[in-house]
Short mmCIF file of N, CA and C in Angstrom, two decimals:
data_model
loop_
_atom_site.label_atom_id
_atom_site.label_comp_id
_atom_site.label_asym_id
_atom_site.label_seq_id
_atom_site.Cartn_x
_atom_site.Cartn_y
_atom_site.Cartn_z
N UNK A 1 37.32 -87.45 -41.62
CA UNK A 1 38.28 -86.37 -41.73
C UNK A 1 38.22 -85.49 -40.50
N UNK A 2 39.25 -84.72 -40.23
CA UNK A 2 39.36 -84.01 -39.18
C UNK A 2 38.33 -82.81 -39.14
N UNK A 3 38.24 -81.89 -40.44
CA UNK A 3 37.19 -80.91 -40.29
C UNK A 3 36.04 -81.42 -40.11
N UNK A 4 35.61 -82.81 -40.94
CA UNK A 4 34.12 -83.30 -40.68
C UNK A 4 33.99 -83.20 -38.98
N UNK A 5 35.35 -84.00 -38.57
CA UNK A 5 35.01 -83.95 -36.79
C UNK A 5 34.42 -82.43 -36.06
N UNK A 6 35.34 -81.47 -36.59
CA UNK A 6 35.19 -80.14 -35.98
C UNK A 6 33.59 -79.65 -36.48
N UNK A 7 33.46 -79.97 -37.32
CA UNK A 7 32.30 -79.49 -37.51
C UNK A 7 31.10 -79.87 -36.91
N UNK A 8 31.25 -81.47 -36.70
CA UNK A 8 30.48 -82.07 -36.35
C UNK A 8 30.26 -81.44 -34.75
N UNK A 9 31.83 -80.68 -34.29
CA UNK A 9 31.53 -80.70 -32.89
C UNK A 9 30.77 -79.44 -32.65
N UNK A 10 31.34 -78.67 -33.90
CA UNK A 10 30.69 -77.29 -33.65
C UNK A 10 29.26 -77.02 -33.66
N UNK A 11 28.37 -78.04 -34.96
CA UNK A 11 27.18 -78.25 -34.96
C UNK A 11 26.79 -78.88 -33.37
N UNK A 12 26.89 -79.49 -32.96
CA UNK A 12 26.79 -80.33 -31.45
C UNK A 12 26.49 -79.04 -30.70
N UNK A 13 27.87 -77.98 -30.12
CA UNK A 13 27.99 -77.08 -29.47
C UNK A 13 27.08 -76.02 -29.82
N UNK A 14 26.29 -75.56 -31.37
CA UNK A 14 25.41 -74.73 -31.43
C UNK A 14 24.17 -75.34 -31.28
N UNK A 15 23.89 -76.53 -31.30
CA UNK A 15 22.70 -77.09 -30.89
C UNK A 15 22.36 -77.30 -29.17
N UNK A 16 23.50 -77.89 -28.90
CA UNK A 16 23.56 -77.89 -26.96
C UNK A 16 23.56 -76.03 -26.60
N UNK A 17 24.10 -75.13 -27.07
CA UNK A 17 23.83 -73.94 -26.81
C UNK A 17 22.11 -73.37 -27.06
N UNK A 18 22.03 -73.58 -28.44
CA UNK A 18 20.46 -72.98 -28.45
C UNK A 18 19.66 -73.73 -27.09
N UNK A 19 19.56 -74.94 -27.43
CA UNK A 19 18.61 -75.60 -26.26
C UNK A 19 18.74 -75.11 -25.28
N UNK A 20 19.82 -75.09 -24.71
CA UNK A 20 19.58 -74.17 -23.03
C UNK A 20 19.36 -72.55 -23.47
N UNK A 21 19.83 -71.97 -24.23
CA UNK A 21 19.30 -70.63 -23.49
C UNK A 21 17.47 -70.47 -24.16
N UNK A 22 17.06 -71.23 -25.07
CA UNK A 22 15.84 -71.51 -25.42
C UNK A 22 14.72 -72.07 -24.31
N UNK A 23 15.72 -72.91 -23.53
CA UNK A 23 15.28 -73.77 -22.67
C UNK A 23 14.58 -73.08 -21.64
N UNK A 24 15.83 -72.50 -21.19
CA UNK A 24 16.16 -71.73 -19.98
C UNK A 24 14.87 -70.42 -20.12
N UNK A 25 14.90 -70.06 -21.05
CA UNK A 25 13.81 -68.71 -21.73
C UNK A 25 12.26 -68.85 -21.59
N UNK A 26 12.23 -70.28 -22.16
CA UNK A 26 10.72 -70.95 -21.97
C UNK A 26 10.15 -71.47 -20.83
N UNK A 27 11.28 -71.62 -19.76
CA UNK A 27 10.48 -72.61 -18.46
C UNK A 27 9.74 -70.83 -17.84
N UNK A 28 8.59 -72.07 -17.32
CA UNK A 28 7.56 -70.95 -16.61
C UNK A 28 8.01 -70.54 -15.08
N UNK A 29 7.93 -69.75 -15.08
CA UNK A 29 7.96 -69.27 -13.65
C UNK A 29 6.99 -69.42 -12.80
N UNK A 30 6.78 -69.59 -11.80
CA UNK A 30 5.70 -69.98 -10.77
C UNK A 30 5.08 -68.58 -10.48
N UNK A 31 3.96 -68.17 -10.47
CA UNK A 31 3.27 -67.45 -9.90
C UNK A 31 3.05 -66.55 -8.49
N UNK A 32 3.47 -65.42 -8.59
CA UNK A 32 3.96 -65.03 -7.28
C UNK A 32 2.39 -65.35 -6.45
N UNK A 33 2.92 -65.40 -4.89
CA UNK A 33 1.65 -65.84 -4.15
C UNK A 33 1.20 -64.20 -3.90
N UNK A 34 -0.22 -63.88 -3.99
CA UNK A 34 -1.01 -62.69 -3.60
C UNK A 34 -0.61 -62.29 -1.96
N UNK A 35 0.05 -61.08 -1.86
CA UNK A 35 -0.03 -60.84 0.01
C UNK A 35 -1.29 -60.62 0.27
N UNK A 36 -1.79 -61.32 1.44
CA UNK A 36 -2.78 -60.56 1.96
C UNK A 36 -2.99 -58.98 2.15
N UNK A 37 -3.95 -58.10 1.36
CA UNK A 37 -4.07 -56.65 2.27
C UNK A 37 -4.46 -56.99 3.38
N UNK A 38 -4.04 -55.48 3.18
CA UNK A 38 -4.98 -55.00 5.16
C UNK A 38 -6.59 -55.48 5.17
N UNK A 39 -7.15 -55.09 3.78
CA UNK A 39 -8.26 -54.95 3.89
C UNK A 39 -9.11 -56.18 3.78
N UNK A 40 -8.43 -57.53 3.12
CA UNK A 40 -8.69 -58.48 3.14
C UNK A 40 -8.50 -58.86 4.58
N UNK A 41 -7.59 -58.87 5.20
CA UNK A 41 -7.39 -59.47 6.42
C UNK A 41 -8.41 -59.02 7.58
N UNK A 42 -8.55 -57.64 8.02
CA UNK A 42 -9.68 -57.09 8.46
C UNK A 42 -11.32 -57.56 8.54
N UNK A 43 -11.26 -57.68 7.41
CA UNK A 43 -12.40 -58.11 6.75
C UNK A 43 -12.61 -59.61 7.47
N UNK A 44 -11.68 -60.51 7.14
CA UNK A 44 -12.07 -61.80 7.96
C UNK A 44 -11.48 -61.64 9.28
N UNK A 45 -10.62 -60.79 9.79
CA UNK A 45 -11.00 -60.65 11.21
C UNK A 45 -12.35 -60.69 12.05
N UNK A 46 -12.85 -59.70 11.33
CA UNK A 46 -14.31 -59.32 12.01
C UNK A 46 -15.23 -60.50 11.57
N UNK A 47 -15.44 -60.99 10.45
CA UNK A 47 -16.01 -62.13 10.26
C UNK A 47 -15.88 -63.17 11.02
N UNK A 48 -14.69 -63.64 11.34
CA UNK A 48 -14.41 -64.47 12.45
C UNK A 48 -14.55 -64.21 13.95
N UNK A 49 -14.39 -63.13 14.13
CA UNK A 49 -14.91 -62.43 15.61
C UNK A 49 -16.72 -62.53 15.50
N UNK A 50 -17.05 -62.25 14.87
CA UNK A 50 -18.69 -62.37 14.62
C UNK A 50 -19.09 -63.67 14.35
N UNK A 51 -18.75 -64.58 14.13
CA UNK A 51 -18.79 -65.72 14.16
C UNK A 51 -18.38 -66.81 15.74
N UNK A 52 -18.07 -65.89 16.43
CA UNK A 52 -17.84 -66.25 17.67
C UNK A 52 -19.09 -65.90 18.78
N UNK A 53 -19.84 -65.14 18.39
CA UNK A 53 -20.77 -64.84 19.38
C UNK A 53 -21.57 -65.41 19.96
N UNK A 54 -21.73 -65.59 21.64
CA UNK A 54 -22.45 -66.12 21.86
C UNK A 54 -21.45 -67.76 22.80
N UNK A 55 -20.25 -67.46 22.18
CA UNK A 55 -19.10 -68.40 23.17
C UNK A 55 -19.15 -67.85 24.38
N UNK A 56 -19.07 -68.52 25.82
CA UNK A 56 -19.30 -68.31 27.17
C UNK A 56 -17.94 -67.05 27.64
N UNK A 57 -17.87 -66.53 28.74
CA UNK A 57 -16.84 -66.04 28.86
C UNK A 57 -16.03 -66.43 30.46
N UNK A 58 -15.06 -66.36 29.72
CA UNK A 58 -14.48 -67.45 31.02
C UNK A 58 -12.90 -66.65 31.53
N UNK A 59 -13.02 -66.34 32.58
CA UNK A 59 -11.65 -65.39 32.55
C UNK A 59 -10.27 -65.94 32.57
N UNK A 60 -9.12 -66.19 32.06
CA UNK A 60 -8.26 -66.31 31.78
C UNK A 60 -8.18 -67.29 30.29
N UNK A 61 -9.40 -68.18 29.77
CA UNK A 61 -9.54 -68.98 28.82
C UNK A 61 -9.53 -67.98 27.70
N UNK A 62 -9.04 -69.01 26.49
CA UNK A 62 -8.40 -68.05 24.91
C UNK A 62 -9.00 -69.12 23.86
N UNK A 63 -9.77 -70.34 24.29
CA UNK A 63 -10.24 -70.92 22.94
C UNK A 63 -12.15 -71.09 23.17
N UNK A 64 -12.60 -71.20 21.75
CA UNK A 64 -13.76 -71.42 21.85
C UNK A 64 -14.51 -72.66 22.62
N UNK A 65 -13.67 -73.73 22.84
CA UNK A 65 -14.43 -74.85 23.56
C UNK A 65 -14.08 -74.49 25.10
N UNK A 66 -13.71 -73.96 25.74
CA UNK A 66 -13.34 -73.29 26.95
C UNK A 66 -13.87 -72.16 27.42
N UNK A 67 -14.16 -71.21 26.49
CA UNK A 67 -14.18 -70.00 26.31
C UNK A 67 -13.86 -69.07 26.42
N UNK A 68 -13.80 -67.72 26.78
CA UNK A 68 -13.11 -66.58 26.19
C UNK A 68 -12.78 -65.25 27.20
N UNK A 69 -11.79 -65.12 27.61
CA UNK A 69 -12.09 -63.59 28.72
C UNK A 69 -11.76 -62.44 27.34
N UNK A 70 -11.87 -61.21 27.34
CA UNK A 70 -11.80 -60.03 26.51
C UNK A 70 -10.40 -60.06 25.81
N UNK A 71 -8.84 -60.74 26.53
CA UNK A 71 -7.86 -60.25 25.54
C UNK A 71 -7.58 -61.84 24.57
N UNK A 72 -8.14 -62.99 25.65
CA UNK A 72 -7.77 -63.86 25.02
C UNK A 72 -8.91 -64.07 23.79
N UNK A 73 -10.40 -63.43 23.51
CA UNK A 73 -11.01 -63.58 22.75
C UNK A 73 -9.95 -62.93 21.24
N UNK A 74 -9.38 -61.91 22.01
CA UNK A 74 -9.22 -60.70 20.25
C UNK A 74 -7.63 -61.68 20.25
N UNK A 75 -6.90 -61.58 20.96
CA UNK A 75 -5.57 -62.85 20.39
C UNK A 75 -5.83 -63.92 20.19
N UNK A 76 -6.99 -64.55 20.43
CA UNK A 76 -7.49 -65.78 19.25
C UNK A 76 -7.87 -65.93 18.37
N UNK A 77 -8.34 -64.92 18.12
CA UNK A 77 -8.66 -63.94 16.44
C UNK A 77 -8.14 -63.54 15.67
N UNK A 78 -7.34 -62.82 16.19
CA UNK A 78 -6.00 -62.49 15.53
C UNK A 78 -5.07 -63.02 15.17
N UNK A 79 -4.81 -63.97 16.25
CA UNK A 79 -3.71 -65.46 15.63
C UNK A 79 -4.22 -66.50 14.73
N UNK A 80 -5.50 -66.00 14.20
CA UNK A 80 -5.96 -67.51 13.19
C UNK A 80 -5.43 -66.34 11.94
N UNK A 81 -4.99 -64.99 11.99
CA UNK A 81 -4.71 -64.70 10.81
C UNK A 81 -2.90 -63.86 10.69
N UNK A 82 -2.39 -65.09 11.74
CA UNK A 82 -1.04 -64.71 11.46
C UNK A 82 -0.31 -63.52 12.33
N UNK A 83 -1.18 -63.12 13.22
CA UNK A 83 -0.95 -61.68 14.40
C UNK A 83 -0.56 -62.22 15.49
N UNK A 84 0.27 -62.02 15.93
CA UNK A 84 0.51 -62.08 17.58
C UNK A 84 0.51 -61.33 18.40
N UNK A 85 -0.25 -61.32 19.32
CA UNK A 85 -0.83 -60.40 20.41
C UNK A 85 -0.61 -60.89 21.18
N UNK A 86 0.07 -59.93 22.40
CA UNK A 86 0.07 -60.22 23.51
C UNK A 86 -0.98 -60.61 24.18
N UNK A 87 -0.93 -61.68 25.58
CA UNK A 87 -2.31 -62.22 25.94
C UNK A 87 -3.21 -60.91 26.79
N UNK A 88 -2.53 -59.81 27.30
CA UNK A 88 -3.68 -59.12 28.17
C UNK A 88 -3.85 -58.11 27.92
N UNK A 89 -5.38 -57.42 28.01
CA UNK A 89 -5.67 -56.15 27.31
C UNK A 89 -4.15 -54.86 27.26
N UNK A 90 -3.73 -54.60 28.68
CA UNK A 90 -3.11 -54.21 29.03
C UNK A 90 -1.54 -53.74 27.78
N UNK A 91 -1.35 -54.94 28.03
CA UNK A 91 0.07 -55.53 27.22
C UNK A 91 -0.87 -55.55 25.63
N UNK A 92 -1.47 -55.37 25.56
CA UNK A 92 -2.02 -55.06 23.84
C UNK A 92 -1.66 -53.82 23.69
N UNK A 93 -1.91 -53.22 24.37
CA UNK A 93 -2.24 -51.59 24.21
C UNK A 93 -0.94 -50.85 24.25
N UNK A 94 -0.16 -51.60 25.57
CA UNK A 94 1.53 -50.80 25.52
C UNK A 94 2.11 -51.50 24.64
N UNK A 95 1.57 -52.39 23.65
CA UNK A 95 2.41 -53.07 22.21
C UNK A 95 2.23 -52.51 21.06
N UNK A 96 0.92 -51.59 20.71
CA UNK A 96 0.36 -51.53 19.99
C UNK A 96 0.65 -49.87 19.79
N UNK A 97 0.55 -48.78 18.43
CA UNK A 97 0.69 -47.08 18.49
C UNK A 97 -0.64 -47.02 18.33
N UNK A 98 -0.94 -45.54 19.38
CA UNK A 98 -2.33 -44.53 19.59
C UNK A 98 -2.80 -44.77 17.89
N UNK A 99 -4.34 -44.71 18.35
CA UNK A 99 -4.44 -44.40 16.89
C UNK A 99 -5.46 -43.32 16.90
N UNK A 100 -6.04 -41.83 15.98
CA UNK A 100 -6.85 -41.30 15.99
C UNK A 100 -8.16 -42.11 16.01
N UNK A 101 -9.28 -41.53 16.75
CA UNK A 101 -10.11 -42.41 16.65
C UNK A 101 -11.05 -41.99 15.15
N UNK A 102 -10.58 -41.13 14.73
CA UNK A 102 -11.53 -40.64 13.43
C UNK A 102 -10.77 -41.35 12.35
N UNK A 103 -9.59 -42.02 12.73
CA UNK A 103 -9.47 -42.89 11.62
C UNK A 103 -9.50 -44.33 11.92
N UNK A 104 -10.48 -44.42 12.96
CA UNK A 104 -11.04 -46.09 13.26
C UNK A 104 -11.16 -46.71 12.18
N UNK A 105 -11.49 -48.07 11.55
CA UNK A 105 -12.02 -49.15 10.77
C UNK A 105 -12.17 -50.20 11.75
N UNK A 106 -13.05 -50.75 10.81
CA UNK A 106 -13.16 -52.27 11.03
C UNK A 106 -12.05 -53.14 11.47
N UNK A 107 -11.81 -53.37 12.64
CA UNK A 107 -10.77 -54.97 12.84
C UNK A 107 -9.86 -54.40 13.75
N UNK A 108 -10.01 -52.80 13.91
CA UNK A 108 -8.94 -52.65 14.55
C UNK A 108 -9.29 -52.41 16.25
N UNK A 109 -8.54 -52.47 17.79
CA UNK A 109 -8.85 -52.51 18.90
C UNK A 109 -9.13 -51.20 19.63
N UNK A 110 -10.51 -51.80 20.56
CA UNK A 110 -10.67 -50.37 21.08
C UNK A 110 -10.41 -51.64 22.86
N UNK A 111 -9.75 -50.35 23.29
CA UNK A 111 -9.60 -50.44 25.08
C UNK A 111 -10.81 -49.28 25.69
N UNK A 112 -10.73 -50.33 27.19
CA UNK A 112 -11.29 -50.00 28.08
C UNK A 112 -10.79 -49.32 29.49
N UNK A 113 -11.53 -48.74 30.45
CA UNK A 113 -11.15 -48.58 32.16
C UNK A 113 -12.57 -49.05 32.78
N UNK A 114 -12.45 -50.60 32.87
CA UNK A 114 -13.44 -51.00 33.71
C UNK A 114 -13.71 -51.67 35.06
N UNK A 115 -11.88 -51.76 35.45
CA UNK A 115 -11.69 -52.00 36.97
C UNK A 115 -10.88 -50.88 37.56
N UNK A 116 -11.26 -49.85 37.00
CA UNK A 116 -10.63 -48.50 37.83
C UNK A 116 -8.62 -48.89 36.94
N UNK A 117 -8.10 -49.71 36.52
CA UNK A 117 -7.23 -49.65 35.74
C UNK A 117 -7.24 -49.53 34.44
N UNK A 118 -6.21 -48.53 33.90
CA UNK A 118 -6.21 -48.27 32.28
C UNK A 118 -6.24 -49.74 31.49
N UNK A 119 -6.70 -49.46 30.20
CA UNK A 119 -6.79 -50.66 29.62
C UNK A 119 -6.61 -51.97 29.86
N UNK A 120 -8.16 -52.03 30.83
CA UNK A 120 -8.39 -53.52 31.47
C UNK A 120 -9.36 -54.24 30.60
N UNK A 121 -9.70 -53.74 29.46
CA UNK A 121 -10.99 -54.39 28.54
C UNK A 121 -10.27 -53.92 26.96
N UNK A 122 -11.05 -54.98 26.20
CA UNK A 122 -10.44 -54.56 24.69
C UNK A 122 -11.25 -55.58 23.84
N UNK A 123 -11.62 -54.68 22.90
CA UNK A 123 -12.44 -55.35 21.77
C UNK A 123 -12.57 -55.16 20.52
N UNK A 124 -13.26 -55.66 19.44
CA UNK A 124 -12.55 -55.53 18.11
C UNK A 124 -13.68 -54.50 17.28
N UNK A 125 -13.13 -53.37 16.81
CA UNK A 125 -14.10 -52.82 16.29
C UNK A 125 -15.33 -53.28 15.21
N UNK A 126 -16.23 -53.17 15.31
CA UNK A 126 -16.87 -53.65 13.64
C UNK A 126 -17.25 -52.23 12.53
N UNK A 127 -17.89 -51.26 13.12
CA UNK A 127 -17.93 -50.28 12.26
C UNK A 127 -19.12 -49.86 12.89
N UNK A 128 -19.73 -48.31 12.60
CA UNK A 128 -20.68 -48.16 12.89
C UNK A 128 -21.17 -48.00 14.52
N UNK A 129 -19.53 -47.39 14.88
CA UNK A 129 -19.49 -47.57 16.67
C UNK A 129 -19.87 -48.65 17.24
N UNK A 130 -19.94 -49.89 16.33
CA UNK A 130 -20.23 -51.31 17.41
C UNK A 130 -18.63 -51.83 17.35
N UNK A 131 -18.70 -52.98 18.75
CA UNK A 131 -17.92 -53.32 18.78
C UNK A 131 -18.12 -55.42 19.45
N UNK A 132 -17.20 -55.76 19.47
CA UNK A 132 -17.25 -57.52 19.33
C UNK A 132 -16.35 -57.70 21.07
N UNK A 133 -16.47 -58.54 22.09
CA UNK A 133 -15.86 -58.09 22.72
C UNK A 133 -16.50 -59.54 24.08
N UNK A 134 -15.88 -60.21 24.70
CA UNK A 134 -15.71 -61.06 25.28
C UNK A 134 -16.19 -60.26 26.97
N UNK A 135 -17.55 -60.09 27.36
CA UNK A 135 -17.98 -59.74 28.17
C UNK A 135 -18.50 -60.33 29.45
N UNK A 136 -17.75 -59.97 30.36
CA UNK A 136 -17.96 -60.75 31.90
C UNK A 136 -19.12 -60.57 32.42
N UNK A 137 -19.48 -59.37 32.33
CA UNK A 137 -20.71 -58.69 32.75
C UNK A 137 -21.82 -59.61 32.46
N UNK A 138 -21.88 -59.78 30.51
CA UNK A 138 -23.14 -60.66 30.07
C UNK A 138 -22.92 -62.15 29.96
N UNK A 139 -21.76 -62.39 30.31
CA UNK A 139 -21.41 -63.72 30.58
C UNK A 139 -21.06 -64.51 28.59
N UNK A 140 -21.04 -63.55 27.82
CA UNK A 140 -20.48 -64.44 26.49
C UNK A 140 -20.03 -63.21 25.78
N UNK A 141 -19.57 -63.76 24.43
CA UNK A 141 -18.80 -62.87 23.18
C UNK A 141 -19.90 -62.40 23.03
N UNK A 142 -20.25 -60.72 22.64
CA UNK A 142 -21.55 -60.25 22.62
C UNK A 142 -20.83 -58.92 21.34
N UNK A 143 -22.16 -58.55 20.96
CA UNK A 143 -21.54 -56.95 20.29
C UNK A 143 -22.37 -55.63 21.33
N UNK A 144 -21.81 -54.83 21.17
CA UNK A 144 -22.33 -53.49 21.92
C UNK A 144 -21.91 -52.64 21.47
N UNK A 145 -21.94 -51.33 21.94
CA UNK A 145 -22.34 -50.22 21.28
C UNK A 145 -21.48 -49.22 21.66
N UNK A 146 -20.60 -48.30 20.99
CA UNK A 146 -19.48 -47.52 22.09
C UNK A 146 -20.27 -46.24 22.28
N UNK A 147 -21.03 -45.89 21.96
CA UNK A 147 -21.56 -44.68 22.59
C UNK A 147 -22.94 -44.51 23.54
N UNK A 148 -23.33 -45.58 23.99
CA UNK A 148 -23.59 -45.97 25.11
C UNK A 148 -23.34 -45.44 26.23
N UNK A 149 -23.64 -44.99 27.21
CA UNK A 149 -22.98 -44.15 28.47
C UNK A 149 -22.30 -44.96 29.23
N UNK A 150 -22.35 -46.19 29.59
CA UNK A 150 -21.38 -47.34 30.20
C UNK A 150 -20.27 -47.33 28.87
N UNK A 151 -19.81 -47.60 28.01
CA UNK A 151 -19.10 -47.85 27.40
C UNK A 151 -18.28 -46.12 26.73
N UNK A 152 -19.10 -45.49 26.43
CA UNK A 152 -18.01 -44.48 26.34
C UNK A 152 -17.76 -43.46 27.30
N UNK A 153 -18.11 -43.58 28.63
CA UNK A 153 -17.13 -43.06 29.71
C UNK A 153 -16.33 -43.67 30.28
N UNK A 154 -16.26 -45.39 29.87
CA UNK A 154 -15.11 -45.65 30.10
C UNK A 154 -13.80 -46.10 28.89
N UNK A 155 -14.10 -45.52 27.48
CA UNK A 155 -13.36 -45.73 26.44
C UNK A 155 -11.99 -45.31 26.55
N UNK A 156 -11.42 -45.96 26.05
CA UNK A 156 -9.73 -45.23 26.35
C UNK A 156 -8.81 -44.72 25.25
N UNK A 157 -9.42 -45.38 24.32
CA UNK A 157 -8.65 -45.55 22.74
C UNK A 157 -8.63 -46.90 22.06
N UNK A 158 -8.14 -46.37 20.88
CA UNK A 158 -7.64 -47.21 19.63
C UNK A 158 -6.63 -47.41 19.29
N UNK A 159 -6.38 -48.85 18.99
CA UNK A 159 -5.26 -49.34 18.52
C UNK A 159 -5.23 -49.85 17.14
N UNK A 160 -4.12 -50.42 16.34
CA UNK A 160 -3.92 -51.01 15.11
C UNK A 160 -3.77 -52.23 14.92
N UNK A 161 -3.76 -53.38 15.55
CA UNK A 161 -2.72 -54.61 15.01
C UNK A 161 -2.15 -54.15 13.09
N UNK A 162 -0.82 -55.07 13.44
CA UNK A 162 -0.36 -55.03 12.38
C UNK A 162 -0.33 -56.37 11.80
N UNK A 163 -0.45 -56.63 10.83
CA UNK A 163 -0.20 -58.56 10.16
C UNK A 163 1.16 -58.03 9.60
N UNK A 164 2.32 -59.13 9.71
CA UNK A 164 3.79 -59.26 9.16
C UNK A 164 3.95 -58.93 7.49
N UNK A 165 2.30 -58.85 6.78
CA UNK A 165 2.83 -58.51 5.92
C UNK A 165 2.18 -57.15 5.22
N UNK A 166 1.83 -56.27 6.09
CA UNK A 166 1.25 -54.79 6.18
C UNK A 166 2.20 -54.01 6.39
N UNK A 167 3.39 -54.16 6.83
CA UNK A 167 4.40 -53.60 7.54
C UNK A 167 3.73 -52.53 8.71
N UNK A 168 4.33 -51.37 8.55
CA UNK A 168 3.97 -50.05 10.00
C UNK A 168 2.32 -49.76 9.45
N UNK A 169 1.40 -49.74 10.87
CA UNK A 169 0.73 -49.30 10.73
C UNK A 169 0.15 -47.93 9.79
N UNK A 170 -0.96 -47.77 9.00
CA UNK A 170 -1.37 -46.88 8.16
C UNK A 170 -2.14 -45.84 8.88
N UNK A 171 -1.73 -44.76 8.78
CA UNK A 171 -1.89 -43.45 9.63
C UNK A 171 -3.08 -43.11 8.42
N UNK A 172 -3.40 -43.65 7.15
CA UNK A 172 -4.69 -43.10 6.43
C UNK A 172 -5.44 -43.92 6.43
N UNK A 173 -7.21 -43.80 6.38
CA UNK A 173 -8.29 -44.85 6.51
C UNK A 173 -8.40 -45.17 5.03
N UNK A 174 -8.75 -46.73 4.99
CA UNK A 174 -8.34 -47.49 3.89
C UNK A 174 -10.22 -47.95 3.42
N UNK A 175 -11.19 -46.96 3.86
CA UNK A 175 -12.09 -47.62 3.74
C UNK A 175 -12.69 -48.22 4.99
N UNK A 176 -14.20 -48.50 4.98
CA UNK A 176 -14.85 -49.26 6.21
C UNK A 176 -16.09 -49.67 5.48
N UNK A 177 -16.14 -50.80 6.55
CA UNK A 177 -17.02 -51.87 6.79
C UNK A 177 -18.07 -51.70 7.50
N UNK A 178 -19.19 -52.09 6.99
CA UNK A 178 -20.20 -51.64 8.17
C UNK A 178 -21.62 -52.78 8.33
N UNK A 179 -21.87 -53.65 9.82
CA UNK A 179 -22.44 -54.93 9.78
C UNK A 179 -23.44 -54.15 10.82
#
C-alpha cells in the first residue's frame, strides 16, 4: 500500500537522520597538540647549549662536527628549537628588543664589545650571572662568568629570542633557572 511505502520511507529518513547527527556527536576529536612555553623551550635551550661544551671554536663554523664561532654557536641552538637567528652577533642584536637586565632568565642573549665594535660577541645566558658562549680566546664552547672584570666591562646588554609560538617578547620574568 501506498502509506505502508510512506512510512516505510519516513521510518528510513528518521533512522538515516538519528545516525548522523548521533554519529556526527560521538566521533572524537583529536587532541589539541600542547604549544611549547617559553619556559619549556628555554629550559632545553640551555640544556642543549650545555651539552655542547667543550666543541672547538672555529670562526665562521655553526655545527658541532666543525665547530663553533660565538653567533653561529647560539643560532645553532636556537634553530634545533624552531628560532631563527640571524648568523652574526651583530645582526642578533639589531634583530632582537633591549631587554632590562634585571629581568634576565635563562636562554636568553647577552652581547659583547670585544674587538673595539658593539656587539661583536654573544652568548646564552644560564642563570646565576654565568653564561655559555663559543670562545676564541679559550679555543672551545666554555661557560664564564659575567661579572668578572674582562667580561663585564665589556658587557653590552640583553636580548630575548622569540620562538613563533611565544609571540612578542615578555617584558615580565617568568621565573629562573639556575645550573
Amino acid at each position: 500500500s501506498v502509506f505502508g511505502g510512506l512510512r516505510f520511507i519516513r521510518v528510513l529518513i528518521l533512522l538515516i537522520s538519528t545516525s548522523l547527527i548521533f554519529g556526527c556527536a560521538s566521533t572524537p576529536k583529536p587532541a589539541p597538540q600542547p604549544t611549547p612555553s617559553k619556559t619549556s623551550i628555554n629550559l632545553q635551550v640551555v640544556r642543549d647549549a650545555l651539552s655542547l661544551k667543550g666543541i672547538s671554536y672555529q670562526y665562521g663554523e655553526e655545527t658541532p662536527e666543525r665547530g663553533f664561532d660565538c653567533s653561529g654557536f647560539v643560532q645553532y641552538v636556537y634553530g634545533r628549537h624552531g628560532v631563527d637567528l640571524p648568523r652574526t652577533a651583530y645582526e642578533m642584536a639589531a634583530s632582537l628588543p633591549a631587554l632590562d637586565e634585571t629581568l634576565r632568565e635563562p636562554g636568553d642573549l647577552v652581547f659583547f664589545n670585544t674587538t673595539g665594535k658593539p656587539y661583536s660577541h654573544v652568548g646564552i645566558y644560564l642563570g646565576r650571572n654565568l653564561f655559555v658562549h663559543a670562545s676564541s680566546a679559550q679555543g672551545e664552547v666554555l661557560v664564564s662568568e659575567l661579572d668578572t672584570p674582562y667580561w663585564s666591562k665589556h658587557y653590552l646588554g640583553t636580548r630575548r629570542p622569540t620562538h613563533p609560538h611565544w609571540g612578542r617578547p615578555s617584558s615580565v620574568s617568568v621565573g629562573r633557572w639556575f645550573y
